[in-house]
Every structure is written in structure tokens, then in C-alpha cells.
Coordinates of C-alpha atoms and ligand atoms in Angstrom, one line a residue:
M21 CA 119.9 60.7 90.4
L22 CA 116.1 60.1 90.7
M23 CA 114.1 62.6 88.6
Q24 CA 110.7 63.4 89.9
T25 CA 107.6 65.0 88.3
V26 CA 105.5 66.3 91.1
Q27 CA 101.8 66.9 90.5
T28 CA 100.6 70.3 91.8
T29 CA 97.8 72.8 91.5
P30 CA 98.0 76.6 91.0
I31 CA 98.4 78.8 94.0
A32 CA 96.4 82.0 94.0
D33 CA 98.2 85.3 93.9
Q34 CA 101.6 84.6 92.4
K35 CA 101.6 87.8 90.4
P36 CA 105.1 89.4 90.4
G37 CA 105.1 93.0 91.5
T38 CA 107.4 96.0 90.9
S39 CA 110.4 93.8 91.7
G40 CA 109.7 90.1 91.4
L41 CA 107.5 88.1 93.7
R42 CA 107.5 89.1 97.4
K43 CA 105.5 87.4 100.1
K44 CA 105.7 86.6 103.8
T45 CA 108.4 84.0 104.3
A46 CA 105.8 81.5 105.6
V47 CA 103.9 81.8 102.3
F48 CA 107.1 81.0 100.4
R49 CA 107.8 78.0 102.7
A50 CA 104.3 76.6 102.3
S51 CA 103.9 73.4 100.3
H52 CA 104.6 73.8 96.6
F53 CA 104.7 77.6 96.7
L54 CA 108.3 78.1 95.8
E55 CA 108.4 75.1 93.5
N56 CA 105.3 76.3 91.6
Y57 CA 106.9 79.7 91.1
V58 CA 110.3 78.4 90.0
Q59 CA 108.7 76.0 87.5
S60 CA 106.5 78.9 86.2
I61 CA 109.7 80.9 85.7
F62 CA 111.4 78.1 83.8
D63 CA 108.3 77.5 81.7
G64 CA 107.8 81.2 81.1
I65 CA 111.3 81.5 79.6
E66 CA 110.8 78.5 77.3
G67 CA 112.6 76.2 79.6
V68 CA 116.2 76.0 80.9
L69 CA 117.4 73.0 78.9
G70 CA 121.2 73.3 78.3
K71 CA 121.2 76.8 79.8
T72 CA 123.4 78.5 82.4
L73 CA 121.8 80.3 85.3
V74 CA 123.1 82.6 88.1
V75 CA 121.6 81.9 91.5
G76 CA 122.1 83.8 94.7
G77 CA 120.4 85.9 97.3
D78 CA 120.8 88.4 100.1
G79 CA 121.3 85.8 102.9
R80 CA 117.9 86.2 104.6
F81 CA 116.2 83.4 106.4
F82 CA 115.3 80.6 103.9
N83 CA 117.9 81.8 101.4
D84 CA 120.0 78.6 101.6
I85 CA 117.1 76.2 101.6
A86 CA 115.4 77.9 98.7
I87 CA 118.7 77.7 96.7
Q88 CA 118.9 74.0 97.2
I89 CA 115.3 73.6 96.0
I90 CA 116.1 75.8 92.9
L91 CA 119.3 73.8 92.1
R92 CA 117.4 70.5 92.2
M93 CA 114.7 71.9 90.0
A94 CA 117.2 73.4 87.6
A95 CA 119.0 70.1 87.3
A96 CA 115.7 68.2 86.7
N97 CA 114.7 70.7 84.1
G98 CA 118.0 70.0 82.2
A99 CA 120.0 73.2 82.9
A100 CA 123.7 72.8 82.0
K101 CA 125.1 74.9 84.8
C102 CA 124.2 77.1 87.8
I103 CA 126.7 79.7 89.1
V104 CA 126.1 80.3 92.7
G105 CA 127.6 82.8 95.2
Q106 CA 129.5 81.2 98.1
N107 CA 127.1 80.6 101.0
G108 CA 124.3 81.5 98.7
L109 CA 125.2 85.2 98.8
L110 CA 125.1 87.5 95.8
S111 CA 124.1 91.1 95.9
T112 CA 121.6 92.1 93.3
P113 CA 124.0 94.2 91.3
A114 CA 126.7 91.5 91.5
A115 CA 124.2 88.9 90.2
S116 CA 123.3 91.2 87.4
H117 CA 127.0 91.6 86.5
L118 CA 127.6 87.9 86.7
V119 CA 124.8 87.1 84.3
R120 CA 126.4 89.5 81.8
L121 CA 130.0 88.5 82.5
R122 CA 129.4 84.8 82.2
Q123 CA 126.8 85.2 79.4
A124 CA 124.3 83.2 81.4
D125 CA 121.7 82.5 78.8
G126 CA 119.2 81.4 81.4
G127 CA 119.5 84.6 83.3
G128 CA 119.5 84.9 87.1
L129 CA 117.3 83.9 90.0
I130 CA 117.8 86.4 92.9
L131 CA 116.4 85.5 96.2
S132 CA 115.6 88.7 98.1
A133 CA 112.8 90.9 99.4
S134 CA 115.2 93.8 99.1
H135 CA 114.9 96.2 102.0
N136 CA 112.0 94.3 103.6
P137 CA 112.8 92.7 107.0
G138 CA 113.9 89.0 106.9
G139 CA 113.1 86.0 109.2
P140 CA 110.5 83.3 109.6
D141 CA 107.8 85.9 110.3
A142 CA 109.1 88.5 107.9
D143 CA 109.5 88.6 104.1
F144 CA 111.0 86.6 101.3
G145 CA 111.2 87.2 97.6
L146 CA 112.3 85.8 94.3
K147 CA 113.1 87.8 91.2
Y148 CA 113.9 86.6 87.7
N149 CA 116.5 88.6 85.7
G150 CA 116.9 88.0 82.0
P151 CA 120.1 87.2 80.0
N152 CA 120.9 91.0 79.8
G153 CA 121.2 90.9 83.6
G154 CA 118.2 93.1 84.2
P155 CA 114.8 92.4 85.8
A156 CA 112.6 90.6 83.4
P157 CA 110.4 92.9 81.3
E158 CA 106.7 92.8 81.7
A159 CA 106.2 90.6 78.6
V160 CA 108.2 87.9 80.5
T161 CA 106.7 88.4 83.9
N162 CA 103.3 88.2 82.4
K163 CA 104.1 84.9 80.9
I164 CA 105.4 83.7 84.2
Y165 CA 102.3 84.8 85.9
E166 CA 100.0 83.2 83.3
R167 CA 101.9 79.9 83.9
T168 CA 101.3 80.1 87.7
K169 CA 97.6 80.1 87.0
V170 CA 97.6 76.8 85.2
I171 CA 100.6 74.9 86.5
D172 CA 99.9 71.3 87.1
H173 CA 103.4 69.8 87.7
Y174 CA 107.0 70.7 88.4
K175 CA 110.2 68.8 88.0
T176 CA 112.7 68.1 90.7
C177 CA 115.1 65.4 91.6
A178 CA 116.3 63.5 94.7
A179 CA 119.9 64.5 95.4
D180 CA 122.1 65.6 98.3
D181 CA 122.4 69.2 99.1
I182 CA 125.2 71.1 97.4
D183 CA 127.9 72.4 99.8
L184 CA 127.4 76.2 99.3
A185 CA 130.5 77.0 101.4
I186 CA 133.1 75.5 99.1
V187 CA 134.3 77.5 96.1
G188 CA 134.7 75.3 93.1
M189 CA 132.9 72.9 90.8
Q190 CA 130.4 70.3 92.0
T191 CA 127.8 68.3 90.1
L192 CA 124.1 67.7 90.6
G193 CA 123.1 64.9 88.2
N194 CA 124.1 66.2 84.8
M195 CA 124.3 69.8 85.9
T196 CA 127.4 71.6 87.0
V197 CA 127.2 73.8 90.1
E198 CA 130.0 76.4 90.2
I199 CA 130.3 78.1 93.6
I200 CA 132.1 81.4 93.2
D201 CA 133.5 84.2 95.5
P202 CA 130.6 86.7 95.4
V203 CA 132.8 89.7 95.6
E204 CA 135.7 89.1 93.2
D205 CA 134.2 89.8 89.8
Y206 CA 132.2 92.8 91.2
A207 CA 135.3 94.3 92.7
A208 CA 137.1 94.0 89.4
L209 CA 134.3 95.7 87.6
M210 CA 134.4 98.6 90.1
Q211 CA 138.1 99.0 89.5
K212 CA 137.4 99.7 85.9
I213 CA 134.8 102.3 86.6
V214 CA 136.1 104.4 89.4
D215 CA 139.6 105.6 90.2
F216 CA 140.8 103.4 93.1
D217 CA 144.1 105.2 93.3
K218 CA 142.4 108.6 93.8
I219 CA 140.1 107.2 96.5
R220 CA 143.0 105.4 98.2
A221 CA 144.8 108.7 98.4
L222 CA 141.7 110.4 99.8
F223 CA 141.6 107.9 102.7
A224 CA 145.3 108.0 103.2
G225 CA 145.0 111.8 103.6
G226 CA 142.7 111.3 106.6
F227 CA 139.3 111.4 105.0
T228 CA 136.7 109.6 107.2
M229 CA 133.7 107.5 106.3
C230 CA 131.0 105.4 107.9
F231 CA 129.4 102.7 105.7
D232 CA 126.4 100.9 107.3
A233 CA 125.8 97.6 105.6
M234 CA 122.7 97.1 107.8
H235 CA 123.6 93.5 108.5
A236 CA 122.9 92.7 104.9
V237 CA 124.6 91.4 101.8
T238 CA 126.8 94.4 101.1
G239 CA 128.9 93.7 104.2
P240 CA 131.4 91.4 102.5
Y241 CA 131.6 93.7 99.4
A242 CA 132.2 96.8 101.5
H243 CA 134.8 95.1 103.7
T244 CA 136.8 93.9 100.7
I245 CA 136.5 97.1 98.6
L246 CA 136.5 99.9 101.1
E247 CA 138.6 98.6 104.0
G248 CA 140.7 96.2 101.9
M249 CA 141.3 97.6 98.4
L250 CA 140.8 101.3 99.2
G251 CA 142.6 101.3 102.6
A252 CA 139.8 102.9 104.6
P253 CA 140.5 102.3 108.3
K254 CA 139.0 99.1 109.9
G255 CA 135.7 100.0 111.5
T256 CA 134.7 102.2 108.5
V257 CA 132.1 99.5 107.7
I258 CA 129.6 98.9 110.4
N259 CA 127.0 96.1 110.6
G260 CA 129.1 94.3 108.0
I261 CA 128.3 90.7 108.7
P262 CA 125.1 89.5 106.9
S263 CA 122.6 87.9 109.2
T264 CA 119.4 86.0 108.3
D265 CA 117.2 88.6 110.0
F266 CA 119.3 91.7 109.3
G267 CA 120.0 92.1 113.0
K268 CA 116.2 92.2 113.5
G269 CA 116.3 95.5 111.6
H270 CA 114.6 96.9 108.5
P271 CA 117.5 97.0 106.0
D272 CA 116.2 100.0 104.2
P273 CA 118.7 102.8 103.7
N274 CA 116.7 105.9 104.4
P275 CA 116.4 108.4 107.2
A276 CA 113.6 106.5 108.8
W277 CA 115.2 103.1 109.0
A278 CA 119.0 103.9 109.0
K279 CA 118.7 105.9 112.3
V280 CA 122.0 104.7 113.6
L281 CA 123.9 106.1 110.7
M282 CA 121.8 109.3 110.6
N283 CA 122.7 109.9 114.3
I284 CA 126.4 109.3 113.6
M285 CA 126.4 111.7 110.7
H286 CA 124.7 114.4 112.7
S287 CA 126.9 114.0 115.8
T288 CA 129.7 116.4 116.7
D289 CA 132.4 114.0 115.6
A290 CA 130.7 112.9 112.4
P291 CA 132.9 111.5 109.7
D292 CA 133.3 113.3 106.3
F293 CA 131.0 110.9 104.5
G294 CA 128.3 108.4 105.3
A295 CA 126.5 105.8 103.3
A296 CA 124.3 102.7 103.6
S297 CA 122.9 100.0 101.4
D298 CA 119.9 97.8 101.7
G299 CA 119.2 94.0 102.1
D300 CA 120.3 93.0 98.6
G301 CA 122.7 95.8 98.0
D302 CA 121.0 97.7 95.2
R303 CA 119.8 100.7 97.2
N304 CA 122.0 103.4 98.7
M305 CA 121.8 106.4 101.0
I306 CA 124.3 109.2 100.9
L307 CA 125.2 111.5 103.8
G308 CA 127.7 114.2 104.5
R309 CA 128.6 115.7 107.8
G310 CA 125.2 116.9 109.0
V311 CA 123.7 116.6 105.5
Y312 CA 121.3 114.0 104.1
V313 CA 121.3 113.9 100.3
T314 CA 118.0 112.8 98.8
P315 CA 118.2 110.0 96.2
S316 CA 116.8 112.4 93.5
D317 CA 119.5 114.9 94.3
S318 CA 122.2 112.2 94.4
L319 CA 121.2 111.2 90.8
A320 CA 121.5 114.8 89.8
L321 CA 124.9 115.2 91.4
L322 CA 126.3 112.0 90.0
T323 CA 125.1 113.1 86.5
A324 CA 126.7 116.5 86.9
H325 CA 130.1 115.1 87.8
A326 CA 130.2 111.5 86.4
N327 CA 132.8 112.6 83.8
L328 CA 135.3 112.8 86.7
A329 CA 135.4 109.0 87.0
P330 CA 137.3 106.9 84.4
G331 CA 134.2 104.9 83.5
Y332 CA 132.4 108.0 82.3
Q333 CA 135.2 110.2 81.1
D334 CA 133.6 110.6 77.7
G335 CA 130.5 111.9 79.4
V336 CA 127.0 110.6 79.9
A337 CA 124.9 109.7 76.8
G338 CA 121.6 110.4 78.6
V339 CA 119.8 109.9 81.9
A340 CA 116.5 108.4 83.0
R341 CA 114.5 108.6 86.2
S342 CA 111.3 107.0 87.3
M343 CA 108.3 109.4 87.1
P344 CA 108.0 110.1 90.9
T345 CA 111.7 110.9 91.2
S346 CA 112.3 114.6 91.5
R347 CA 113.0 116.6 88.4
A348 CA 116.5 117.7 89.7
V349 CA 118.3 115.5 87.2
D350 CA 116.2 117.0 84.3
R351 CA 117.7 120.3 85.1
V352 CA 121.3 118.9 85.0
A353 CA 120.5 117.0 81.8
E354 CA 119.2 120.2 80.2
R355 CA 122.4 122.1 81.1
L356 CA 124.6 119.2 79.8
G357 CA 122.4 119.0 76.6
I358 CA 121.7 115.3 77.1
G359 CA 118.5 113.3 76.8
C360 CA 116.4 112.7 79.9
F361 CA 113.8 110.0 80.0
E362 CA 110.9 109.6 82.4
T363 CA 109.9 106.0 83.1
P364 CA 107.4 104.2 85.3
T365 CA 108.5 103.0 88.7
G366 CA 110.6 99.9 88.7
W367 CA 114.1 99.2 87.4
K368 CA 112.9 97.0 84.6
F369 CA 111.9 100.1 82.7
F370 CA 115.5 101.3 82.4
G371 CA 116.7 98.1 80.7
N372 CA 115.8 98.9 77.1
L373 CA 117.2 102.4 77.4
L374 CA 120.5 101.1 78.8
D375 CA 120.7 98.3 76.3
A376 CA 120.1 100.8 73.4
G377 CA 122.8 103.1 74.7
K378 CA 120.3 106.0 75.1
V379 CA 121.1 106.4 78.8
T380 CA 124.2 106.0 80.9
L381 CA 122.9 106.8 84.4
C382 CA 119.5 106.3 85.9
G383 CA 117.8 106.4 89.2
E384 CA 114.7 106.4 91.4
E385 CA 113.6 108.4 94.4
S386 CA 113.6 105.2 96.4
A387 CA 117.3 105.2 96.9
G388 CA 118.2 103.5 93.7
T389 CA 121.0 104.8 91.4
G390 CA 122.7 102.9 88.7
S391 CA 124.4 103.0 85.3
D392 CA 125.0 100.9 82.2
H393 CA 127.7 98.8 84.0
V394 CA 125.0 96.4 85.1
R395 CA 121.2 96.2 84.6
E396 CA 120.2 96.8 88.2
K397 CA 120.5 99.7 90.6
D398 CA 123.8 99.4 92.5
G399 CA 124.3 100.7 96.0
L400 CA 128.0 100.3 96.5
W401 CA 128.7 101.6 92.9
A402 CA 126.9 104.9 93.8
V403 CA 129.0 105.2 97.0
L404 CA 132.2 104.6 95.1
L405 CA 131.3 107.1 92.4
W406 CA 130.6 109.6 95.1
L407 CA 134.0 108.9 96.7
N408 CA 135.6 109.4 93.3
I409 CA 133.9 112.8 92.9
L410 CA 134.8 113.8 96.5
A411 CA 138.4 112.8 95.8
E412 CA 138.6 114.7 92.5
T413 CA 136.9 117.9 93.6
Q414 CA 138.3 118.0 97.1
R415 CA 134.9 119.5 98.1
S416 CA 132.7 118.3 101.0
V417 CA 129.2 116.8 100.4
A418 CA 127.6 120.0 101.7
E419 CA 129.6 122.1 99.3
L420 CA 128.9 119.9 96.4
M421 CA 125.1 120.1 97.1
M422 CA 125.2 123.8 97.5
D423 CA 126.9 124.2 94.2
L424 CA 124.4 121.9 92.5
W425 CA 121.4 123.9 93.9
A426 CA 123.0 127.3 93.2
T427 CA 123.5 126.3 89.6
H428 CA 120.2 124.4 88.9
G429 CA 117.8 125.4 91.7
R430 CA 116.8 123.0 94.5
C431 CA 114.0 120.5 94.1
Y432 CA 112.7 120.0 97.7
Y433 CA 111.3 116.6 97.9
A434 CA 109.5 114.1 100.2
R435 CA 107.6 110.9 100.0
F436 CA 104.7 110.1 102.3
D437 CA 103.9 106.4 102.7
Y438 CA 100.6 105.2 104.1
E439 CA 101.2 101.5 104.8
D440 CA 98.9 98.5 105.3
V441 CA 95.9 100.3 104.0
D442 CA 92.7 98.4 103.2
S443 CA 93.1 97.6 99.5
A444 CA 89.6 98.7 98.6
K445 CA 90.2 102.0 100.3
A446 CA 93.5 102.5 98.6
T447 CA 91.9 101.9 95.2
E448 CA 89.1 104.3 96.1
V449 CA 91.6 107.1 96.6
I450 CA 93.1 106.5 93.1
D451 CA 89.7 105.9 91.5
G452 CA 88.4 109.1 93.1
L453 CA 91.2 111.1 91.6
R454 CA 91.0 109.8 88.1
P455 CA 87.7 111.4 86.9
K456 CA 88.8 114.8 88.4
L457 CA 92.0 115.0 86.3
P458 CA 90.6 116.3 82.9
M459 CA 89.0 119.3 84.7
L460 CA 92.0 120.3 86.7
A461 CA 94.2 122.2 84.3
G462 CA 94.0 125.9 85.3
A463 CA 92.1 125.2 88.5
R464 CA 93.4 126.5 91.9
I465 CA 93.7 124.2 94.8
G466 CA 94.5 125.9 98.1
G467 CA 96.3 128.8 96.3
L468 CA 98.3 126.6 93.9
Q469 CA 97.4 126.7 90.2
V470 CA 97.4 123.4 88.4
Q471 CA 99.3 123.4 85.2
M472 CA 98.8 119.7 84.2
A473 CA 97.1 116.7 85.7
D474 CA 97.1 113.2 84.2
E475 CA 97.6 109.5 84.8
F476 CA 101.1 108.5 83.7
S477 CA 101.4 106.1 80.8
Y478 CA 104.6 105.1 79.2
V479 CA 105.5 103.9 75.8
D480 CA 109.0 102.3 75.7
P481 CA 111.0 104.3 73.1
V482 CA 112.8 101.1 72.1
D483 CA 110.2 98.3 71.9
R484 CA 107.1 100.5 71.8
S485 CA 105.5 98.5 74.6
R486 CA 102.9 100.4 76.6
S487 CA 102.4 100.6 80.4
D488 CA 99.3 102.4 81.6
G489 CA 98.1 103.4 85.1
Q490 CA 101.6 104.3 86.4
G491 CA 100.6 107.0 88.9
I492 CA 98.7 110.2 89.0
R493 CA 100.6 113.5 88.4
L494 CA 99.6 116.9 89.4
V495 CA 102.0 119.6 88.2
F496 CA 101.5 123.1 89.5
E497 CA 102.6 126.4 88.0
N498 CA 105.0 127.4 90.7
G499 CA 107.3 124.4 90.2
A500 CA 105.5 122.1 92.6
R501 CA 104.4 118.6 91.8
A502 CA 102.4 115.9 93.6
V503 CA 102.3 112.2 92.5
F504 CA 100.0 109.5 93.8
R505 CA 100.6 105.8 93.2
L506 CA 100.0 102.4 94.8
S507 CA 103.1 100.4 95.8
G508 CA 103.8 97.2 93.9
T509 CA 106.1 95.6 96.4
G510 CA 104.2 95.5 99.7
T511 CA 103.4 92.2 101.3
Q512 CA 100.6 93.3 103.6
G513 CA 97.5 95.4 102.5
A514 CA 98.1 98.3 100.2
T515 CA 100.6 101.1 100.4
I516 CA 99.7 104.5 99.1
R517 CA 102.7 106.7 98.1
L518 CA 102.3 110.4 97.8
Y519 CA 105.4 112.1 96.4
L520 CA 105.8 115.9 96.8
E521 CA 108.2 118.2 95.1
Q522 CA 108.9 122.0 95.1
L523 CA 111.5 123.7 93.0
E524 CA 113.2 126.7 94.6
T525 CA 115.6 128.9 92.6
D526 CA 115.9 131.8 95.0
H527 CA 119.5 131.6 96.3
S528 CA 118.5 132.9 99.7
R529 CA 116.1 130.0 100.1
L530 CA 118.2 126.9 99.3
Q531 CA 118.6 125.7 102.9
E532 CA 115.0 125.6 104.3
D533 CA 113.3 122.8 106.1
P534 CA 111.9 120.6 103.3
Q535 CA 108.7 119.8 105.2
K536 CA 107.9 123.6 105.5
V537 CA 108.7 124.2 101.9
L538 CA 106.4 121.3 100.8
A539 CA 103.5 122.2 103.1
N540 CA 101.5 124.0 100.4
V541 CA 101.8 121.2 97.8
R542 CA 101.1 118.6 100.5
D543 CA 97.9 120.4 101.6
A544 CA 96.8 120.8 98.0
A545 CA 97.3 117.1 97.3
L546 CA 95.5 116.0 100.5
T547 CA 92.6 118.3 99.9
L548 CA 92.1 117.2 96.3
S549 CA 92.4 113.5 97.0
D550 CA 90.7 113.4 100.4
L551 CA 93.2 110.6 101.0
E552 CA 93.4 110.7 104.8
A553 CA 89.7 110.9 105.3
I554 CA 89.1 108.0 102.9
I555 CA 91.6 105.7 104.6
G556 CA 90.9 107.0 108.1
R557 CA 94.4 108.3 108.9
T558 CA 95.8 111.6 110.0
A559 CA 99.4 111.2 109.0
P560 CA 101.6 109.0 106.9
D561 CA 103.4 106.0 108.5
V562 CA 106.8 106.9 107.0
I563 CA 108.1 110.1 105.5
T564 CA 111.3 109.9 103.5
Ligands
G1P9 C1 109.5 100.3 95.4 C2 110.1 101.7 94.9 C3 110.6 101.5 93.5 C4 111.6 100.4 93.4 C5 111.0 99.1 94.0 C6 112.0 98.0 94.0 O1 108.4 100.0 94.6 O2 109.2 102.7 95.0 O3 111.2 102.7 93.1 O4 111.9 100.1 92.0 O5 110.5 99.3 95.3 O6 113.1 98.3 94.8 P1 106.9 100.3 95.0 O7 106.7 99.6 96.4 O8 106.8 101.8 95.1 O9 106.1 99.7 93.9
ZN10 ZN1 117.0 96.2 97.2

């Protein structure tokens, strides 16, 4: 095999964001772009000599070609082995599990732009996960980024493509490539955590469900586990065959993008339970008949009932949520007498807490829920845990939610996204808010009294690393809260996110229209920030 050292020069703007490096597919396909980034990852983790890596992706356009490039580079850099999902497929949680199961000391390379659309004119991404199976911490992503700025060569080799379709061992130079069934190990893990017999009995008793895989990677997992192992009727899984452009859709499981499922669940013959997952299978959406469960509420519900599943029968050690996620889970944690941590946005901040055993469950408002079984959020796991709880309690989704709110109050919640905003204008919004914060405590904005206003900083309780500038928080005295932050995952312009929350404990007001309940805090946040005037918009692009 012919080893090659290719001279290259740094490419501007290879800074990984909230979840790895995400760019337009065309950018990734441009000369040296992927190679530079992959070599920077290898260099940033002190090389891959003799190491084992897990490689797989969500099946989007360029997934297979990128995998061949990565395999050749891994071999040229001296890796001992790459474990690759058949046809290049691995969901993000399954990849995380494999890294842990197979003790892959080189970690994992996950090819995905998550819920962003796929295709030659859409998005691509690459994320590095460390040997604990979780997204690389900032110390590592910073090293990778620093390397991208000075890189002058990368290593590859001339070799035939690996046949990604054939399960088994192949070799690429001195490196072993093991192609594995992407579903098998993951399904075995799920069997240990949730009670498959109980769920099988639930389906056998006529319980109905619709799972929308959104033409993305979860399709094969859902077919095998839900329709195969758990006996849900054929047709329970829709859009279950992964396609390179996700059926030209936007594989983001929220009410805005999963319209098909929303309509099914709000129709007269809606099934008992509905769920969807995103491009790479780490996000989830939960629905009951006529009911949408916000991700923040889902985390609270799973925390309240996790002990019903075998994997959590001894209870939950603690929980964590990202700062903008609603405080619903805080109220459950308080009742259970367990710790509750508030972290910056991005799954990587949960890693240390999970590794240290401080938290068992964690989640984000952006449709991410997970536990210590892997080091990523896990869409299908959340769905299975919900099924376990539904089977044990014999309650409907609507009844479970009403019980949760009656006991803890309801945190009405919404996120406003202003997309593709001019970056300078987006920065102006945040920069404009910052100097106002110290004066705000006690002030009234549009009838709401501010209790606390700050810019969120986080000191990791385990390694004491500090992350500043993680979003602006306005907490009001009546249980309302508004949070502003800039997205770290967009591929075009800037995205401003405004997160709104309002606690309601009055039992007669637990089933109101969220947008009405949130109108006061929305007006206060918009007045204070002048957001829409600065960016020249009159409404957000997406409300979830
Ligand atoms: C978004 C979500 C965040 C999530 C990330 C990766 O990041 O808000 O919760 O961890 O995607 O899935 P953002 O674009 O807000 O930086
Ligand atoms: Zn995702």
C-alpha cells in the first residue's frame, strides 16, 4: 500500500461548534477540507497510532465517500482498527455505545449534521467523540481547532475502497476494518435497560403507535426493535428507510418539521403514542393522542418515573439539564430529593457529570434526552423508556402529563428562532443586552418584575473547567424566564434563540394555549432587547 504525505495549507473557519464541525456539503467536499479536519482531529488527540476507532454516520449524501477518505487516513496514520457500521450507518447513540463497548481508545468519528437537511446543496458534519463515547470536551476541540490553523500536511494512502456492505473483517494496509451490524449491540443494550416483555404485552394488547424515522438513520433501529423484537404491527414505523437527502425533508423532530406525524397524532384515528427521531437518531419527539410533550416536560416525566424501568430500578442519582431547558425537571428533582445540575447548551457538558456518577438522566430543550447508558442523547432510548412507563402505569400520555403538572406545576415553554441573521446584527443584540444586566434586578419590564439577570457561566463541578458567555438569563418574580443565546450549530449566518418559560401552579390553568401564557414574558424580552428592530424582523422563523 502506497503511503502518501500530502502538503496542504490551513482552511479558514474550521472551528467546531456546539456539536462538531458543520458546514455546507460543498464546503466539506472542497479540496483538502475534510482531510485537513480529519488530520487535525488525529493530531489533536496525540495521534491514532495503534488505536481503535469507531466510524459511522447518518447516511446523508457524502457519508460513504467521507468514510472511505477517513479509513485511508486512519490507516496511513497507523490506526490498528476501525469499527464501521454496515453501509456506513451508525446512529449517534449507537456509535457512542460502540466506543464504550469495544473500548475504542481512539474514540469515534461520527459523520452527521444531525437534524440539518442532507444532500449536495444541504449540510454535512463531522463530530469527534472521545474514548468515553461522548462529544469531545472543549479542551480537545480547542486543540483540534488550533491544529486546523497551522496544518501543513496530512497522511493518506492509495488503496481500494472498503466494501461497506459486507459484515466482517477486511484489511486496509496494516489496519483492520471490521464492518458490523449497526443495530445489534444497541438493541442488546436497550434490552438491559427497559422491560421488553412489558412493552411486548402492551402492543399485544392493542396499543398503537406511530414512529416517524424521518427517512434517517433510526429507521433500521426502529424496524428491528419496535416491529421486530417488541411485536408492534408492521407499519408502526414510517419513513423508515434512510435516504441520502432524508426524503428532501428536514429531519428535525419538532412540531415545525415533523408535520406529518403531528397531523397523524391530532387526527380522529390517532394512535395511542407517537414519536420521531432526527437525522442521526439522538433527538426525539414525544406525542400522545392530541398531545405534544415538550422536550423539557419529557425529561421531567422520565425523571419522575424512571424507576419503573429495570435499568433505573434503584432510582436516579441526579439529573442535569442545559440552561435554556425549562425548569420542570428541577421541580421533580426537588421532590425526589436528588441533585439537579444546570449546564451550558451542548451534550459535551453532561459527560463529566455522567462519568462521575453525579447524574443518571439529562436533557436539553432541543429534543435531546439521555442517560448514563451512553454519552450522547438517545432518541430511541427515550421512546422505549416512555413505552416502558406507559406499559407499567397503564396511563395515557395525556394522563401522565396532567399528573405531572398537577403535582409539580406546569412550565409553559417555547423557543423562538431567528435564523440566517446577519452575524454583526446578532452580536449587536447580545452586546446590547450585556451592559443592561447589572441594573435589571428589581426593575419592571412591561409589568414583569426582574428577579435576576446575568450572563450564564459554568464551572464544571468535576474538572473545574470554566465556560463563559453561555447565554443571557432574565428571571422574573412570577416564575417567568427568558433566555437569549446565539446558536453554535448553524451553517448560514447567525441564529438567535429566545427561550421563554412561565410556571403555572394554578390547577385550573394547566391546559392553556402556551403562546398566550407566554405573551407577557415574550413582550418583556423583546422590549428589553429590541431584538426584532435591530435585526429588522417582525417574527421568528420557527417557534418550537
Ligand atoms: C443545538 C441545540 C443544542 C444541541 C445542539 C446539538 O445547538 O440548541 O441543545 O445540543 O443543537 O444537537 P445550538 O444551535 O443552539 O447551538
Ligand atoms: Zn442529532
